């Protein structure tokens, strides 16, 4: 099954952009890391269907730096 990368709305809520559907997993992880750099103020997820493989949460409003990606 392919993995999906999504960028979520900056204000919260739903998916703003379905960025990619990728297989195999190492390529999907590389694309996820690139998406985290490209959209630093958004939540970004790497999913296997409904299961979240990796998630980068939105930074706090008063934070000047984007948080690092979380890895299981």
mmCIF file of N, CA and C in Angstrom:
data_model
loop_
_atom_site.group_PDB
_atom_site.id
_atom_site.type_symbol
_atom_site.label_atom_id
_atom_site.label_comp_id
_atom_site.label_asym_id
_atom_site.label_seq_id
_atom_site.Cartn_x
_atom_site.Cartn_y
_atom_site.Cartn_z
ATOM 1 N N UNK A 1 0.834 -1.186 0.000
ATOM 2 C CA UNK A 1 0.000 0.000 0.000
ATOM 3 C C UNK A 1 0.881 1.253 0.000
ATOM 4 N N UNK A 2 0.483 2.261 -0.753
ATOM 5 C CA UNK A 2 1.258 3.505 -0.760
ATOM 6 C C UNK A 2 1.007 4.327 0.501
ATOM 7 N N UNK A 3 1.925 5.232 0.771
ATOM 8 C CA UNK A 3 1.848 6.144 1.909
ATOM 9 C C UNK A 3 1.422 7.513 1.389
ATOM 10 N N UNK A 4 0.709 8.280 2.208
ATOM 11 C CA UNK A 4 0.275 9.604 1.795
ATOM 12 C C UNK A 4 0.895 10.669 2.693
ATOM 13 N N UNK A 5 1.168 11.814 2.087
ATOM 14 C CA UNK A 5 1.688 12.963 2.816
ATOM 15 C C UNK A 5 0.677 14.079 2.661
ATOM 16 N N UNK A 6 0.248 14.634 3.796
ATOM 17 C CA UNK A 6 -0.749 15.691 3.791
ATOM 18 C C UNK A 6 -0.276 16.889 4.593
ATOM 19 N N UNK A 7 -0.617 18.056 4.092
ATOM 20 C CA UNK A 7 -0.364 19.312 4.775
ATOM 21 C C UNK A 7 -1.728 19.804 5.256
ATOM 22 N N UNK A 8 -1.827 20.092 6.546
ATOM 23 C CA UNK A 8 -3.100 20.482 7.148
ATOM 24 C C UNK A 8 -3.222 21.995 7.197
ATOM 25 N N UNK A 9 -4.452 22.480 7.242
ATOM 26 C CA UNK A 9 -4.710 23.915 7.283
ATOM 27 C C UNK A 9 -3.997 24.545 8.468
ATOM 28 N N UNK A 10 -3.402 25.693 8.229
ATOM 29 C CA UNK A 10 -2.637 26.387 9.260
ATOM 30 C C UNK A 10 -3.517 26.792 10.448
ATOM 31 N N UNK A 11 -4.778 27.100 10.160
ATOM 32 C CA UNK A 11 -5.701 27.514 11.216
ATOM 33 C C UNK A 11 -6.353 26.335 11.932
ATOM 34 N N UNK A 12 -6.040 25.122 11.508
ATOM 35 C CA UNK A 12 -6.654 23.936 12.091
ATOM 36 C C UNK A 12 -7.768 23.430 11.206
ATOM 37 N N UNK A 13 -8.275 22.295 11.515
ATOM 38 C CA UNK A 13 -9.364 21.750 10.719
ATOM 39 C C UNK A 13 -8.904 20.634 9.808
ATOM 40 N N UNK A 14 -9.202 20.772 8.522
ATOM 41 C CA UNK A 14 -8.962 19.688 7.590
ATOM 42 C C UNK A 14 -7.668 19.792 6.810
ATOM 43 N N UNK A 15 -7.565 18.903 5.868
ATOM 44 C CA UNK A 15 -6.392 18.828 5.012
ATOM 45 C C UNK A 15 -6.437 19.971 4.002
ATOM 46 N N UNK A 16 -5.341 20.703 3.915
ATOM 47 C CA UNK A 16 -5.224 21.782 2.930
ATOM 48 C C UNK A 16 -4.695 21.242 1.609
ATOM 49 N N UNK A 17 -3.754 20.283 1.691
ATOM 50 C CA UNK A 17 -3.095 19.792 0.497
ATOM 51 C C UNK A 17 -2.735 18.317 0.654
ATOM 52 N N UNK A 18 -3.195 17.513 -0.282
ATOM 53 C CA UNK A 18 -2.728 16.127 -0.359
ATOM 54 C C UNK A 18 -1.488 16.195 -1.245
ATOM 55 N N UNK A 19 -0.333 16.166 -0.613
ATOM 56 C CA UNK A 19 0.917 16.430 -1.315
ATOM 57 C C UNK A 19 1.377 15.270 -2.177
ATOM 58 N N UNK A 20 1.281 14.041 -1.655
ATOM 59 C CA UNK A 20 1.827 12.921 -2.409
ATOM 60 C C UNK A 20 1.248 11.594 -1.942
ATOM 61 N N UNK A 21 1.274 10.644 -2.852
ATOM 62 C CA UNK A 21 1.014 9.241 -2.560
ATOM 63 C C UNK A 21 2.249 8.504 -3.052
ATOM 64 N N UNK A 22 3.002 7.927 -2.123
ATOM 65 C CA UNK A 22 4.338 7.421 -2.440
ATOM 66 C C UNK A 22 4.551 6.028 -1.865
ATOM 67 N N UNK A 23 5.290 5.233 -2.606
ATOM 68 C CA UNK A 23 5.779 3.945 -2.148
ATOM 69 C C UNK A 23 7.156 3.771 -2.759
ATOM 70 N N UNK A 24 8.130 3.329 -2.089
ATOM 71 C CA UNK A 24 8.241 2.665 -0.791
ATOM 72 C C UNK A 24 8.419 3.656 0.369
ATOM 73 N N UNK A 25 8.430 3.106 1.568
ATOM 74 C CA UNK A 25 8.478 3.911 2.786
ATOM 75 C C UNK A 25 9.695 4.834 2.864
ATOM 76 N N UNK A 26 10.918 4.408 2.538
ATOM 77 C CA UNK A 26 12.055 5.347 2.643
ATOM 78 C C UNK A 26 11.878 6.594 1.766
ATOM 79 N N UNK A 27 11.287 6.448 0.617
ATOM 80 C CA UNK A 27 11.034 7.596 -0.256
ATOM 81 C C UNK A 27 9.948 8.478 0.354
ATOM 82 N N UNK A 28 8.937 7.867 0.949
ATOM 83 C CA UNK A 28 7.867 8.622 1.605
ATOM 84 C C UNK A 28 8.413 9.417 2.791
ATOM 85 N N UNK A 29 9.329 8.844 3.544
ATOM 86 C CA UNK A 29 9.936 9.551 4.682
ATOM 87 C C UNK A 29 10.742 10.750 4.193
ATOM 88 N N UNK A 30 11.492 10.589 3.109
ATOM 89 C CA UNK A 30 12.259 11.703 2.543
ATOM 90 C C UNK A 30 11.323 12.818 2.080
ATOM 91 N N UNK A 31 10.221 12.463 1.455
ATOM 92 C CA UNK A 31 9.247 13.460 1.007
ATOM 93 C C UNK A 31 8.586 14.151 2.204
ATOM 94 N N UNK A 32 8.313 13.403 3.259
ATOM 95 C CA UNK A 32 7.743 13.977 4.488
ATOM 96 C C UNK A 32 8.704 15.016 5.075
ATOM 97 N N UNK A 33 9.984 14.668 5.165
ATOM 98 C CA UNK A 33 10.981 15.598 5.700
ATOM 99 C C UNK A 33 11.049 16.875 4.856
ATOM 100 N N UNK A 34 10.990 16.728 3.537
ATOM 101 C CA UNK A 34 11.003 17.892 2.646
ATOM 102 C C UNK A 34 9.748 18.744 2.844
ATOM 103 N N UNK A 35 8.596 18.112 3.022
ATOM 104 C CA UNK A 35 7.350 18.850 3.244
ATOM 105 C C UNK A 35 7.404 19.636 4.555
ATOM 106 N N UNK A 36 8.020 19.067 5.576
ATOM 107 C CA UNK A 36 8.154 19.766 6.862
ATOM 108 C C UNK A 36 8.985 21.036 6.706
ATOM 109 N N UNK A 37 9.990 20.991 5.851
ATOM 110 C CA UNK A 37 10.808 22.185 5.598
ATOM 111 C C UNK A 37 10.048 23.212 4.765
ATOM 112 N N UNK A 38 9.265 22.752 3.822
ATOM 113 C CA UNK A 38 8.542 23.640 2.898
ATOM 114 C C UNK A 38 7.349 24.335 3.563
ATOM 115 N N UNK A 39 6.682 23.674 4.488
ATOM 116 C CA UNK A 39 5.509 24.223 5.186
ATOM 117 C C UNK A 39 5.786 24.268 6.689
ATOM 118 N N UNK A 40 6.635 25.186 7.160
ATOM 119 C CA UNK A 40 7.050 25.198 8.568
ATOM 120 C C UNK A 40 5.969 25.596 9.566
ATOM 121 N N UNK A 41 4.882 26.206 9.111
ATOM 122 C CA UNK A 41 3.842 26.647 10.047
ATOM 123 C C UNK A 41 2.613 25.751 10.016
ATOM 124 N N UNK A 42 2.681 24.632 9.297
ATOM 125 C CA UNK A 42 1.552 23.727 9.158
ATOM 126 C C UNK A 42 1.846 22.374 9.804
ATOM 127 N N UNK A 43 0.777 21.695 10.169
ATOM 128 C CA UNK A 43 0.909 20.300 10.578
ATOM 129 C C UNK A 43 1.096 19.475 9.302
ATOM 130 N N UNK A 44 2.018 18.524 9.331
ATOM 131 C CA UNK A 44 2.274 17.652 8.182
ATOM 132 C C UNK A 44 2.208 16.212 8.689
ATOM 133 N N UNK A 45 1.543 15.337 7.927
ATOM 134 C CA UNK A 45 1.455 13.932 8.333
ATOM 135 C C UNK A 45 1.907 13.014 7.208
ATOM 136 N N UNK A 46 2.465 11.897 7.614
ATOM 137 C CA UNK A 46 2.789 10.782 6.733
ATOM 138 C C UNK A 46 1.929 9.632 7.228
ATOM 139 N N UNK A 47 1.051 9.126 6.348
ATOM 140 C CA UNK A 47 0.092 8.116 6.795
ATOM 141 C C UNK A 47 0.122 6.871 5.920
ATOM 142 N N UNK A 48 -0.240 5.776 6.546
ATOM 143 C CA UNK A 48 -0.521 4.509 5.884
ATOM 144 C C UNK A 48 -2.016 4.299 6.099
ATOM 145 N N UNK A 49 -2.816 4.692 5.122
ATOM 146 C CA UNK A 49 -4.283 4.736 5.242
ATOM 147 C C UNK A 49 -4.650 5.634 6.417
ATOM 148 N N UNK A 50 -5.286 5.153 7.452
ATOM 149 C CA UNK A 50 -5.678 5.989 8.595
ATOM 150 C C UNK A 50 -4.596 6.053 9.674
ATOM 151 N N UNK A 51 -3.594 5.198 9.584
ATOM 152 C CA UNK A 51 -2.543 5.130 10.609
ATOM 153 C C UNK A 51 -1.472 6.184 10.344
ATOM 154 N N UNK A 52 -1.200 7.019 11.327
ATOM 155 C CA UNK A 52 -0.158 8.034 11.196
ATOM 156 C C UNK A 52 1.196 7.388 11.473
ATOM 157 N N UNK A 53 2.088 7.487 10.485
ATOM 158 C CA UNK A 53 3.452 6.962 10.617
ATOM 159 C C UNK A 53 4.340 8.027 11.264
ATOM 160 N N UNK A 54 4.241 9.265 10.750
ATOM 161 C CA UNK A 54 4.968 10.402 11.311
ATOM 162 C C UNK A 54 4.079 11.625 11.268
ATOM 163 N N UNK A 55 4.297 12.518 12.240
ATOM 164 C CA UNK A 55 3.522 13.755 12.292
ATOM 165 C C UNK A 55 4.423 14.873 12.794
ATOM 166 N N UNK A 56 4.329 15.993 12.107
ATOM 167 C CA UNK A 56 4.987 17.208 12.594
ATOM 168 C C UNK A 56 3.842 18.154 12.961
ATOM 169 N N UNK A 57 3.719 18.446 14.249
ATOM 170 C CA UNK A 57 2.640 19.301 14.737
ATOM 171 C C UNK A 57 2.887 20.756 14.368
ATOM 172 N N UNK A 58 1.812 21.551 14.384
ATOM 173 C CA UNK A 58 1.931 22.992 14.183
ATOM 174 C C UNK A 58 2.742 23.574 15.326
ATOM 175 N N UNK A 59 3.611 24.538 15.035
ATOM 176 C CA UNK A 59 4.345 25.181 16.135
ATOM 177 C C UNK A 59 3.398 26.020 16.979
ATOM 178 N N UNK A 60 3.761 26.254 18.204
ATOM 179 C CA UNK A 60 2.976 27.113 19.085
ATOM 180 C C UNK A 60 3.004 28.534 18.530
ATOM 181 N N UNK A 61 1.938 29.315 18.729
ATOM 182 C CA UNK A 61 1.878 30.669 18.181
ATOM 183 C C UNK A 61 3.035 31.570 18.594
ATOM 184 N N UNK A 62 3.563 31.411 19.798
ATOM 185 C CA UNK A 62 4.657 32.260 20.268
ATOM 186 C C UNK A 62 6.029 31.637 20.028
ATOM 187 N N UNK A 63 6.080 30.512 19.324
ATOM 188 C CA UNK A 63 7.353 29.839 19.049
ATOM 189 C C UNK A 63 7.978 30.409 17.783
ATOM 190 N N UNK A 64 9.277 30.677 17.834
ATOM 191 C CA UNK A 64 9.961 31.221 16.664
ATOM 192 C C UNK A 64 10.551 30.129 15.781
ATOM 193 N N UNK A 65 10.650 28.924 16.295
ATOM 194 C CA UNK A 65 11.222 27.823 15.521
ATOM 195 C C UNK A 65 10.193 26.712 15.349
ATOM 196 N N UNK A 66 10.226 26.077 14.200
ATOM 197 C CA UNK A 66 9.323 24.951 13.940
ATOM 198 C C UNK A 66 9.827 23.736 14.700
ATOM 199 N N UNK A 67 8.931 22.922 15.265
ATOM 200 C CA UNK A 67 9.357 21.738 15.997
ATOM 201 C C UNK A 67 9.904 20.687 15.055
ATOM 202 N N UNK A 68 10.733 19.821 15.580
ATOM 203 C CA UNK A 68 11.274 18.723 14.782
ATOM 204 C C UNK A 68 10.201 17.689 14.529
ATOM 205 N N UNK A 69 10.361 16.944 13.457
ATOM 206 C CA UNK A 69 9.409 15.895 13.125
ATOM 207 C C UNK A 69 9.479 14.795 14.180
ATOM 208 N N UNK A 70 8.337 14.244 14.527
ATOM 209 C CA UNK A 70 8.310 13.151 15.489
ATOM 210 C C UNK A 70 8.402 11.831 14.742
ATOM 211 N N UNK A 71 9.161 10.920 15.283
ATOM 212 C CA UNK A 71 9.324 9.610 14.664
ATOM 213 C C UNK A 71 8.948 8.542 15.675
ATOM 214 N N UNK A 72 8.200 7.553 15.230
ATOM 215 C CA UNK A 72 7.800 6.491 16.176
ATOM 216 C C UNK A 72 8.967 5.660 16.615
#
